[in-house]
PDB file of C-alpha atoms in Angstrom:
ATOM      1  CA  MET Z   1       6.766  -5.159  15.203  1.00 39.00           C
ATOM      2  CA  SER Z   2       3.461  -6.788  14.855  1.00 42.00           C
ATOM      3  CA  PHE Z   3       0.522  -5.704  12.578  1.00 45.00           C
ATOM      4  CA  PHE Z   4      -2.286  -6.335  15.007  1.00 45.00           C
ATOM      5  CA  SER Z   5      -0.138  -4.103  17.836  1.00 46.00           C
ATOM      6  CA  SER Z   6      -1.307  -0.970  15.651  1.00 48.00           C
ATOM      7  CA  LEU Z   7      -4.744  -1.702  16.636  1.00 48.00           C
ATOM      8  CA  HIS Z   8      -4.740  -2.373  20.077  1.00 47.00           C
ATOM      9  CA  LYS Z   9      -6.355  -0.423  22.932  1.00 55.00           C
ATOM     10  CA  LYS Z  10      -7.292  -2.362  25.701  1.00 71.00           C
ATOM     11  CA  SER Z  11     -10.069  -4.366  24.095  1.00 81.00           C
ATOM     12  CA  GLU Z  12     -12.102  -3.758  20.678  1.00 88.00           C
ATOM     13  CA  SER Z  13     -14.084  -5.493  18.140  1.00 89.00           C
ATOM     14  CA  VAL Z  14     -12.347  -4.879  14.564  1.00 91.00           C
ATOM     15  CA  LEU Z  15     -13.700  -5.945  11.074  1.00 94.00           C
ATOM     16  CA  LEU Z  16     -10.474  -6.363   8.653  1.00 95.00           C
ATOM     17  CA  ILE Z  17     -10.920  -6.206   5.149  1.00 96.00           C
ATOM     18  CA  ASP Z  18      -8.357  -7.557   2.587  1.00 94.00           C
ATOM     19  CA  ILE Z  19      -8.523  -6.172  -0.928  1.00 94.00           C
ATOM     20  CA  GLY Z  20      -6.473  -8.158  -3.622  1.00 89.00           C
ATOM     21  CA  SER Z  21      -6.379  -8.165  -7.698  1.00 84.00           C
ATOM     22  CA  ALA Z  22      -8.413 -11.207  -8.015  1.00 86.00           C
ATOM     23  CA  SER Z  23     -10.866 -11.473  -4.691  1.00 91.00           C
ATOM     24  CA  ILE Z  24     -11.710 -10.027  -1.351  1.00 95.00           C
ATOM     25  CA  ALA Z  25     -11.911 -11.149   2.077  1.00 96.00           C
ATOM     26  CA  GLY Z  26     -13.642  -9.948   5.351  1.00 96.00           C
ATOM     27  CA  THR Z  27     -13.326 -11.248   8.924  1.00 95.00           C
ATOM     28  CA  TYR Z  28     -14.474 -10.218  12.298  1.00 94.00           C
ATOM     29  CA  ALA Z  29     -11.813 -10.331  14.988  1.00 92.00           C
ATOM     30  CA  HIS Z  30     -11.800  -9.360  18.873  1.00 90.00           C
ATOM     31  CA  ILE Z  31      -8.807  -8.185  19.740  1.00 87.00           C
ATOM     32  CA  SER Z  32      -7.545  -7.667  23.637  1.00 83.00           C
ATOM     33  CA  HIS Z  33      -4.105  -6.336  24.852  1.00 79.00           C
ATOM     34  CA  GLY Z  34      -1.647  -8.684  25.530  1.00 81.00           C
ATOM     35  CA  TYR Z  35      -3.558 -11.514  23.902  1.00 82.00           C
ATOM     36  CA  LYS Z  36      -3.953 -13.264  20.464  1.00 85.00           C
ATOM     37  CA  PRO Z  37      -6.500 -11.853  18.105  1.00 85.00           C
ATOM     38  CA  GLU Z  38      -9.493 -14.109  18.044  1.00 89.00           C
ATOM     39  CA  LEU Z  39     -11.039 -14.684  14.597  1.00 91.00           C
ATOM     40  CA  TYR Z  40     -15.211 -15.595  14.248  1.00 91.00           C
ATOM     41  CA  TYR Z  41     -16.245 -14.871  10.793  1.00 91.00           C
ATOM     42  CA  THR Z  42     -14.569 -15.029   7.078  1.00 94.00           C
ATOM     43  CA  ALA Z  43     -16.290 -14.787   4.042  1.00 95.00           C
ATOM     44  CA  ARG Z  44     -14.174 -14.126   0.748  1.00 96.00           C
ATOM     45  CA  VAL Z  45     -16.026 -13.047  -2.614  1.00 95.00           C
ATOM     46  CA  PRO Z  46     -13.868 -13.060  -6.140  1.00 92.00           C
ATOM     47  CA  ILE Z  47     -13.487 -10.068  -8.258  1.00 89.00           C
ATOM     48  CA  ARG Z  48     -15.046 -10.476 -11.466  1.00 85.00           C
ATOM     49  CA  SER Z  49     -14.315  -8.654 -14.592  1.00 76.00           C
ATOM     50  CA  HIS Z  50     -16.704  -7.200 -16.801  1.00 67.00           C
ATOM     51  CA  GLU Z  51     -16.472  -5.669 -20.131  1.00 59.00           C
ATOM     52  CA  ASN Z  52     -15.951  -1.811 -20.378  1.00 54.00           C
ATOM     53  CA  ILE Z  53     -16.163  -1.308 -16.884  1.00 58.00           C
ATOM     54  CA  ASN Z  54     -12.519  -0.340 -15.161  1.00 77.00           C
ATOM     55  CA  MET Z  55     -11.068  -2.696 -12.580  1.00 81.00           C
ATOM     56  CA  ARG Z  56     -11.810  -0.002 -10.141  1.00 85.00           C
ATOM     57  CA  LYS Z  57     -15.423  -0.659 -10.474  1.00 89.00           C
ATOM     58  CA  ASP Z  58     -14.693  -4.286 -10.566  1.00 89.00           C
ATOM     59  CA  MET Z  59     -13.270  -3.834  -6.945  1.00 91.00           C
ATOM     60  CA  GLU Z  60     -16.451  -2.171  -5.904  1.00 92.00           C
ATOM     61  CA  ARG Z  61     -19.064  -4.247  -6.853  1.00 93.00           C
ATOM     62  CA  ALA Z  62     -16.834  -7.328  -5.364  1.00 94.00           C
ATOM     63  CA  LEU Z  63     -16.508  -5.120  -1.755  1.00 96.00           C
ATOM     64  CA  THR Z  64     -20.492  -4.468  -1.907  1.00 96.00           C
ATOM     65  CA  GLU Z  65     -20.971  -8.011  -2.191  1.00 96.00           C
ATOM     66  CA  LEU Z  66     -18.992  -9.131   0.121  1.00 96.00           C
ATOM     67  CA  THR Z  67     -20.413  -6.156   3.029  1.00 95.00           C
ATOM     68  CA  LYS Z  68     -23.827  -7.472   2.500  1.00 94.00           C
ATOM     69  CA  VAL Z  69     -22.453 -11.318   3.529  1.00 94.00           C
ATOM     70  CA  LEU Z  70     -20.458  -9.698   6.256  1.00 94.00           C
ATOM     71  CA  ALA Z  71     -23.463  -7.080   7.672  1.00 92.00           C
ATOM     72  CA  GLN Z  72     -26.207  -9.891   6.999  1.00 90.00           C
ATOM     73  CA  GLU Z  73     -24.516 -13.350   8.096  1.00 92.00           C
ATOM     74  CA  GLY Z  74     -20.895 -12.347   9.653  1.00 91.00           C
ATOM     75  CA  ALA Z  75     -22.859 -10.018  12.563  1.00 90.00           C
ATOM     76  CA  GLN Z  76     -24.874 -12.097  13.830  1.00 91.00           C
ATOM     77  CA  ILE Z  77     -22.262 -14.839  14.481  1.00 92.00           C
ATOM     78  CA  PHE Z  78     -20.078 -12.048  15.934  1.00 91.00           C
ATOM     79  CA  ALA Z  79     -22.581 -11.264  18.075  1.00 90.00           C
ATOM     80  CA  LYS Z  80     -23.754 -14.187  19.217  1.00 90.00           C
ATOM     81  CA  GLU Z  81     -19.830 -14.850  19.973  1.00 87.00           C
ATOM     82  CA  THR Z  82     -19.327 -11.890  21.516  1.00 86.00           C
ATOM     83  CA  GLY Z  83     -22.582 -10.080  22.526  1.00 86.00           C
ATOM     84  CA  ASN Z  84     -22.235  -7.510  20.343  1.00 84.00           C
ATOM     85  CA  GLY Z  85     -22.148  -7.452  16.384  1.00 81.00           C
ATOM     86  CA  SER Z  86     -20.659  -4.112  15.904  1.00 85.00           C
ATOM     87  CA  VAL Z  87     -17.202  -2.916  15.345  1.00 88.00           C
ATOM     88  CA  ASP Z  88     -15.202  -0.006  16.567  1.00 88.00           C
ATOM     89  CA  ARG Z  89     -12.956   0.188  13.646  1.00 90.00           C
ATOM     90  CA  VAL Z  90     -12.622  -1.193  10.037  1.00 94.00           C
ATOM     91  CA  VAL Z  91      -8.830  -2.048   9.278  1.00 94.00           C
ATOM     92  CA  VAL Z  92      -8.628  -2.284   5.006  1.00 95.00           C
ATOM     93  CA  SER Z  93      -5.407  -3.909   3.503  1.00 93.00           C
ATOM     94  CA  VAL Z  94      -5.251  -3.055  -0.109  1.00 92.00           C
ATOM     95  CA  ALA Z  95      -2.859  -4.624  -2.012  1.00 88.00           C
ATOM     96  CA  SER Z  96      -1.548  -4.361  -6.048  1.00 85.00           C
ATOM     97  CA  PRO Z  97      -2.463  -2.772  -8.265  1.00 84.00           C
ATOM     98  CA  TRP Z  98      -3.956  -0.258  -5.839  1.00 85.00           C
ATOM     99  CA  GLN Z  99      -1.260   0.386  -4.165  1.00 88.00           C
ATOM    100  CA  GLU Z 100       2.433   1.733  -4.052  1.00 88.00           C
ATOM    101  CA  THR Z 101       5.201   1.063  -1.378  1.00 89.00           C
ATOM    102  CA  HIS Z 102       8.459   2.149  -1.154  1.00 88.00           C
ATOM    103  CA  THR Z 103      11.201   2.646   1.693  1.00 90.00           C
ATOM    104  CA  HIS Z 104      12.979   6.104   2.135  1.00 91.00           C
ATOM    105  CA  ILE Z 105      15.833   6.893   4.553  1.00 93.00           C
ATOM    106  CA  GLU Z 106      15.510  10.074   6.280  1.00 94.00           C
ATOM    107  CA  ARG Z 107      19.297  11.047   7.507  1.00 95.00           C
ATOM    108  CA  ALA Z 108      20.416  13.895  10.130  1.00 95.00           C
ATOM    109  CA  THR Z 109      23.979  14.246  10.784  1.00 95.00           C
ATOM    110  CA  HIS Z 110      25.621  16.875  12.949  1.00 94.00           C
ATOM    111  CA  LYS Z 111      29.223  17.884  13.730  1.00 92.00           C
ATOM    112  CA  LYS Z 112      28.412  17.796  17.165  1.00 94.00           C
ATOM    113  CA  PRO Z 113      26.696  14.487  18.858  1.00 96.00           C
ATOM    114  CA  PHE Z 114      23.257  15.058  19.473  1.00 96.00           C
ATOM    115  CA  ARG Z 115      20.591  13.260  21.138  1.00 96.00           C
ATOM    116  CA  PHE Z 116      18.093  10.891  19.596  1.00 97.00           C
ATOM    117  CA  THR Z 117      14.612  11.945  21.077  1.00 96.00           C
ATOM    118  CA  HIS Z 118      10.673  10.864  20.054  1.00 96.00           C
ATOM    119  CA  HIS Z 119      10.397  14.343  18.464  1.00 96.00           C
ATOM    120  CA  LEU Z 120      13.473  14.084  16.480  1.00 95.00           C
ATOM    121  CA  LEU Z 121      12.107  10.778  15.056  1.00 95.00           C
ATOM    122  CA  ASN Z 122       8.427  12.200  14.409  1.00 93.00           C
ATOM    123  CA  ALA Z 123      10.453  15.274  12.857  1.00 93.00           C
ATOM    124  CA  MET Z 124      12.257  12.780  10.529  1.00 93.00           C
ATOM    125  CA  VAL Z 125       9.094  10.884   9.430  1.00 92.00           C
ATOM    126  CA  GLU Z 126       7.267  13.758   8.860  1.00 90.00           C
ATOM    127  CA  LYS Z 127       9.890  15.149   6.399  1.00 89.00           C
ATOM    128  CA  SER Z 128       9.733  11.496   4.410  1.00 86.00           C
ATOM    129  CA  ILE Z 129       6.276  12.305   3.817  1.00 84.00           C
ATOM    130  CA  SER Z 130       5.749  14.013   0.469  1.00 76.00           C
ATOM    131  CA  ALA Z 131       2.351  15.004  -0.897  1.00 67.00           C
ATOM    132  CA  MET Z 132       1.521  13.325  -4.151  1.00 74.00           C
ATOM    133  CA  PRO Z 133      -1.435  14.644  -6.372  1.00 79.00           C
ATOM    134  CA  GLY Z 134      -3.989  11.947  -6.451  1.00 84.00           C
ATOM    135  CA  ARG Z 135      -2.463   9.876  -4.127  1.00 87.00           C
ATOM    136  CA  THR Z 136      -3.751   9.257  -0.442  1.00 87.00           C
ATOM    137  CA  GLN Z 137      -0.947   8.557   2.258  1.00 87.00           C
ATOM    138  CA  ALA Z 138      -1.854   4.729   3.463  1.00 87.00           C
ATOM    139  CA  THR Z 139       1.537   3.895   5.310  1.00 84.00           C
ATOM    140  CA  ALA Z 140       4.145   5.890   6.980  1.00 89.00           C
ATOM    141  CA  MET Z 141       5.961   3.021   8.956  1.00 89.00           C
ATOM    142  CA  VAL Z 142       9.482   3.000  10.809  1.00 92.00           C
ATOM    143  CA  ILE Z 143      11.062   0.016  10.104  1.00 90.00           C
ATOM    144  CA  ALA Z 144      14.783   0.546  11.010  1.00 92.00           C
ATOM    145  CA  THR Z 145      16.894   3.013  13.015  1.00 95.00           C
ATOM    146  CA  ARG Z 146      20.887   3.397  12.820  1.00 95.00           C
ATOM    147  CA  LEU Z 147      23.125   5.447  14.975  1.00 97.00           C
ATOM    148  CA  ASN Z 148      26.548   6.036  13.513  1.00 96.00           C
ATOM    149  CA  GLY Z 149      26.041   3.126  11.150  1.00 92.00           C
ATOM    150  CA  TYR Z 150      24.541   0.808  13.974  1.00 93.00           C
ATOM    151  CA  GLU Z 151      21.152  -0.725  14.097  1.00 91.00           C
ATOM    152  CA  MET Z 152      19.198   0.268  17.464  1.00 92.00           C
ATOM    153  CA  THR Z 153      15.941  -1.473  18.780  1.00 90.00           C
ATOM    154  CA  ASN Z 154      15.838   1.081  21.257  1.00 94.00           C
ATOM    155  CA  PRO Z 155      17.739   4.409  19.882  1.00 96.00           C
ATOM    156  CA  PHE Z 156      15.759   6.940  22.536  1.00 97.00           C
ATOM    157  CA  GLY Z 157      18.191   8.934  24.483  1.00 96.00           C
ATOM    158  CA  LYS Z 158      21.489   7.669  22.989  1.00 96.00           C
ATOM    159  CA  MET Z 159      23.846  10.214  21.777  1.00 96.00           C
ATOM    160  CA  ALA Z 160      25.240  10.052  17.727  1.00 96.00           C
ATOM    161  CA  SER Z 161      26.542  12.239  15.100  1.00 96.00           C
ATOM    162  CA  ASP Z 162      24.674  10.729  12.595  1.00 97.00           C
ATOM    163  CA  ALA Z 163      21.329   8.844  12.359  1.00 96.00           C
ATOM    164  CA  GLU Z 164      19.368   6.993   9.899  1.00 96.00           C
ATOM    165  CA  VAL Z 165      15.331   6.406  10.379  1.00 95.00           C
ATOM    166  CA  TYR Z 166      14.228   3.685   7.387  1.00 94.00           C
ATOM    167  CA  VAL Z 167      10.238   4.376   6.505  1.00 93.00           C
ATOM    168  CA  ILE Z 168       8.222   2.568   4.808  1.00 91.00           C
ATOM    169  CA  LEU Z 169       5.794   4.669   2.755  1.00 91.00           C
ATOM    170  CA  SER Z 170       2.312   3.711   0.787  1.00 91.00           C
ATOM    171  CA  SER Z 171      -0.192   5.432  -1.059  1.00 90.00           C
ATOM    172  CA  ILE Z 172      -3.026   4.858  -2.597  1.00 91.00           C
ATOM    173  CA  SER Z 173      -5.157   6.327  -5.376  1.00 88.00           C
ATOM    174  CA  THR Z 174      -7.554   8.779  -3.749  1.00 91.00           C
ATOM    175  CA  ASP Z 175     -10.416   7.536  -5.935  1.00 91.00           C
ATOM    176  CA  VAL Z 176      -9.864   4.214  -4.953  1.00 92.00           C
ATOM    177  CA  ALA Z 177      -9.802   5.114  -1.332  1.00 93.00           C
ATOM    178  CA  ASP Z 178     -12.824   7.582  -1.507  1.00 92.00           C
ATOM    179  CA  SER Z 179     -15.014   4.485  -3.126  1.00 93.00           C
ATOM    180  CA  ILE Z 180     -13.828   1.887  -0.711  1.00 94.00           C
ATOM    181  CA  ARG Z 181     -14.864   4.441   2.452  1.00 93.00           C
ATOM    182  CA  THR Z 182     -18.251   4.781   0.541  1.00 92.00           C
ATOM    183  CA  VAL Z 183     -18.748   1.288   0.294  1.00 93.00           C
ATOM    184  CA  LEU Z 184     -18.074   0.800   3.713  1.00 93.00           C
ATOM    185  CA  ARG Z 185     -20.182   3.248   5.364  1.00 91.00           C
ATOM    186  CA  LYS Z 186     -23.176   2.073   3.953  1.00 89.00           C
ATOM    187  CA  SER Z 187     -23.180  -1.024   5.937  1.00 88.00           C
ATOM    188  CA  PHE Z 188     -20.948  -0.256   9.104  1.00 88.00           C
ATOM    189  CA  HIS Z 189     -20.986   2.685  11.184  1.00 81.00           C
ATOM    190  CA  ALA Z 190     -17.593   2.354  12.882  1.00 74.00           C
ATOM    191  CA  SER Z 191     -16.032   5.481  13.960  1.00 74.00           C
ATOM    192  CA  HIS Z 192     -13.048   4.735  11.838  1.00 88.00           C
ATOM    193  CA  ILE Z 193     -11.838   3.146   8.627  1.00 91.00           C
ATOM    194  CA  GLU Z 194      -8.161   2.895   8.624  1.00 92.00           C
ATOM    195  CA  ILE Z 195      -6.653   1.854   5.134  1.00 92.00           C
ATOM    196  CA  VAL Z 196      -3.274   0.412   4.734  1.00 91.00           C
ATOM    197  CA  ALA Z 197      -1.103  -1.168   2.142  1.00 90.00           C
ATOM    198  CA  PHE Z 198      -0.608  -5.063   1.805  1.00 88.00           C
ATOM    199  CA  ALA Z 199       3.328  -4.985   1.084  1.00 88.00           C
ATOM    200  CA  PRO Z 200       4.266  -3.431   4.640  1.00 88.00           C
ATOM    201  CA  VAL Z 201       1.720  -5.460   6.300  1.00 86.00           C
ATOM    202  CA  THR Z 202       2.827  -8.763   4.541  1.00 89.00           C
ATOM    203  CA  PHE Z 203       6.728  -7.795   5.165  1.00 91.00           C
ATOM    204  CA  LEU Z 204       6.369  -7.130   8.800  1.00 89.00           C
ATOM    205  CA  VAL Z 205       4.400 -10.390   9.470  1.00 89.00           C
ATOM    206  CA  LEU Z 206       7.081 -12.751   7.850  1.00 91.00           C
ATOM    207  CA  ARG Z 207      10.001 -10.363   8.965  1.00 90.00           C
ATOM    208  CA  ASP Z 208       8.930 -11.539  12.593  1.00 89.00           C
ATOM    209  CA  LEU Z 209       7.995 -14.945  11.887  1.00 91.00           C
ATOM    210  CA  TYR Z 210      11.242 -15.954  10.597  1.00 92.00           C
ATOM    211  CA  THR Z 211      13.643 -14.234  12.169  1.00 90.00           C
ATOM    212  CA  GLU Z 212      16.606 -16.434  11.596  1.00 93.00           C
ATOM    213  CA  TYR Z 213      16.505 -15.110   7.675  1.00 92.00           C
ATOM    214  CA  LYS Z 214      17.964 -11.279   6.834  1.00 92.00           C
ATOM    215  CA  ASP Z 215      17.715 -11.578   3.404  1.00 95.00           C
ATOM    216  CA  PHE Z 216      14.928 -12.974   1.586  1.00 94.00           C
ATOM    217  CA  ILE Z 217      12.252 -12.454  -1.303  1.00 94.00           C
ATOM    218  CA  ILE Z 218       8.423 -12.401  -0.883  1.00 92.00           C
ATOM    219  CA  MET Z 219       6.514 -13.202  -4.044  1.00 88.00           C
ATOM    220  CA  ASP Z 220       2.634 -12.477  -3.956  1.00 84.00           C
ATOM    221  CA  VAL Z 221       1.112 -13.996  -6.871  1.00 80.00           C
ATOM    222  CA  SER Z 222      -2.584 -12.979  -7.283  1.00 76.00           C
ATOM    223  CA  GLY Z 223      -5.249 -12.546 -10.002  1.00 71.00           C
ATOM    224  CA  GLU Z 224      -4.181  -9.701 -11.941  1.00 73.00           C
ATOM    225  CA  ALA Z 225      -0.826  -8.622 -10.622  1.00 77.00           C
ATOM    226  CA  THR Z 226       2.296 -10.018  -8.854  1.00 82.00           C
ATOM    227  CA  ASP Z 227       3.925  -8.257  -6.013  1.00 84.00           C
ATOM    228  CA  ILE Z 228       7.879  -8.920  -5.492  1.00 89.00           C
ATOM    229  CA  LEU Z 229       9.261  -7.229  -2.256  1.00 92.00           C
ATOM    230  CA  ILE Z 230      13.091  -7.178  -1.725  1.00 92.00           C
ATOM    231  CA  VAL Z 231      14.453  -7.556   1.470  1.00 92.00           C
ATOM    232  CA  LYS Z 232      18.279  -6.956   2.575  1.00 91.00           C
ATOM    233  CA  LYS Z 233      19.325  -7.138   6.192  1.00 89.00           C
ATOM    234  CA  THR Z 234      15.876  -7.220   7.368  1.00 89.00           C
ATOM    235  CA  ILE Z 235      15.260  -4.132   5.552  1.00 89.00           C
ATOM    236  CA  LEU Z 236      12.568  -3.753   3.078  1.00 90.00           C
ATOM    237  CA  LEU Z 237      14.440  -2.130  -0.029  1.00 87.00           C
ATOM    238  CA  GLU Z 238      11.954  -2.253  -2.788  1.00 85.00           C
ATOM    239  CA  ASP Z 239       8.328  -3.357  -3.741  1.00 87.00           C
ATOM    240  CA  VAL Z 240       7.868  -4.350  -7.253  1.00 85.00           C
ATOM    241  CA  SER Z 241       4.577  -5.027  -8.909  1.00 81.00           C
ATOM    242  CA  VAL Z 242       4.143  -6.621 -12.344  1.00 79.00           C
ATOM    243  CA  SER Z 243       0.627  -6.451 -13.953  1.00 76.00           C
ATOM    244  CA  PHE Z 244       0.835 -10.242 -14.497  1.00 74.00           C
ATOM    245  CA  GLY Z 245      -0.994 -12.821 -12.542  1.00 69.00           C
ATOM    246  CA  LEU Z 246      -3.040 -16.208 -12.059  1.00 71.00           C
ATOM    247  CA  ASN Z 247      -5.548 -14.911 -14.455  1.00 69.00           C
ATOM    248  CA  ASP Z 248      -3.159 -14.196 -17.070  1.00 69.00           C
ATOM    249  CA  LEU Z 249      -1.556 -17.556 -16.843  1.00 72.00           C
ATOM    250  CA  ARG Z 250      -4.883 -19.206 -17.325  1.00 71.00           C
ATOM    251  CA  ARG Z 251      -6.086 -16.891 -20.449  1.00 71.00           C
ATOM    252  CA  VAL Z 252      -2.505 -18.180 -21.965  1.00 73.00           C
ATOM    253  CA  ALA Z 253      -3.329 -21.602 -21.192  1.00 77.00           C
ATOM    254  CA  ILE Z 254      -6.811 -21.582 -22.809  1.00 78.00           C
ATOM    255  CA  GLU Z 255      -5.121 -19.664 -26.203  1.00 70.00           C
TER     256      GLU Z 255
END
C-alpha cells in the first residue's frame, strides 16, 4: 500500500506539508493515476523557539512563514510547469510531538464459518475507532487482515470462523489540527485539507520499499523528539515518542 495511493483521482494537484518538531517543509506535486507523482517546488523553514511561547505557537509561526513562501514563490513555478498554480487539496503530515499512533486489533469470531465482506471490514474498523476528548482522528488504516490465523492480501469473499483486522489509529490534538487548518486557509483555497500522522506514512513507505525485511525498528530523530516504530512480521506494533531530540543533544554539548 502506497501513501500516494490514497490521494489518487485521475489527476490532481496537491500541496504536501510535513510538520516535524524542528522544521516544516512543503512541496507542490502533480499526481496522475498510474504514474509516479511529480514534485515541482520544495521549501523548508525551521521552527524557532521563542521564550514564553508554547510549541504550538512556534509551529504556527513557522507554518505561516512557509505558506507565504509557497504561495508567493512556489505557486508561480508550479503554474509555469503545469499551467495552473492552484491545488485541489492540501495533505499535511504531522509528526511527534503533535501526533499519537497505536495499532488496534479488532476481532470477529463465530461458531459457524462466515463470509468476510467489505461491509464487515468497515464495521470492524468503525468499532476500533473510539472518540477521545480533545483529539482529532488523523488516520484509521487497515494494515493487515488474518482469517483463521492466516494473513490474507485479499480476504474478501473467503469463509472463516475467526477474523482479525489490524488497524493503525492516529490522533492529533484538536487545537493543533484547528490551528493548522486556519493558517493554511489564509493562503490556499483548496477544497479539502487532510491531516495525516507521520508515523503510519513512514511505516508504509519503508515497509513497501524494503519488502525483504519483516521485523525491524524505525527511528526518526528530529529537533525536539525521537520516534521509535517497532515492526514485527510487517505489523506496526508500537510507536514510542521520546521528548529528546537533536536540539537536546546540541544543548548538552554546549553546556
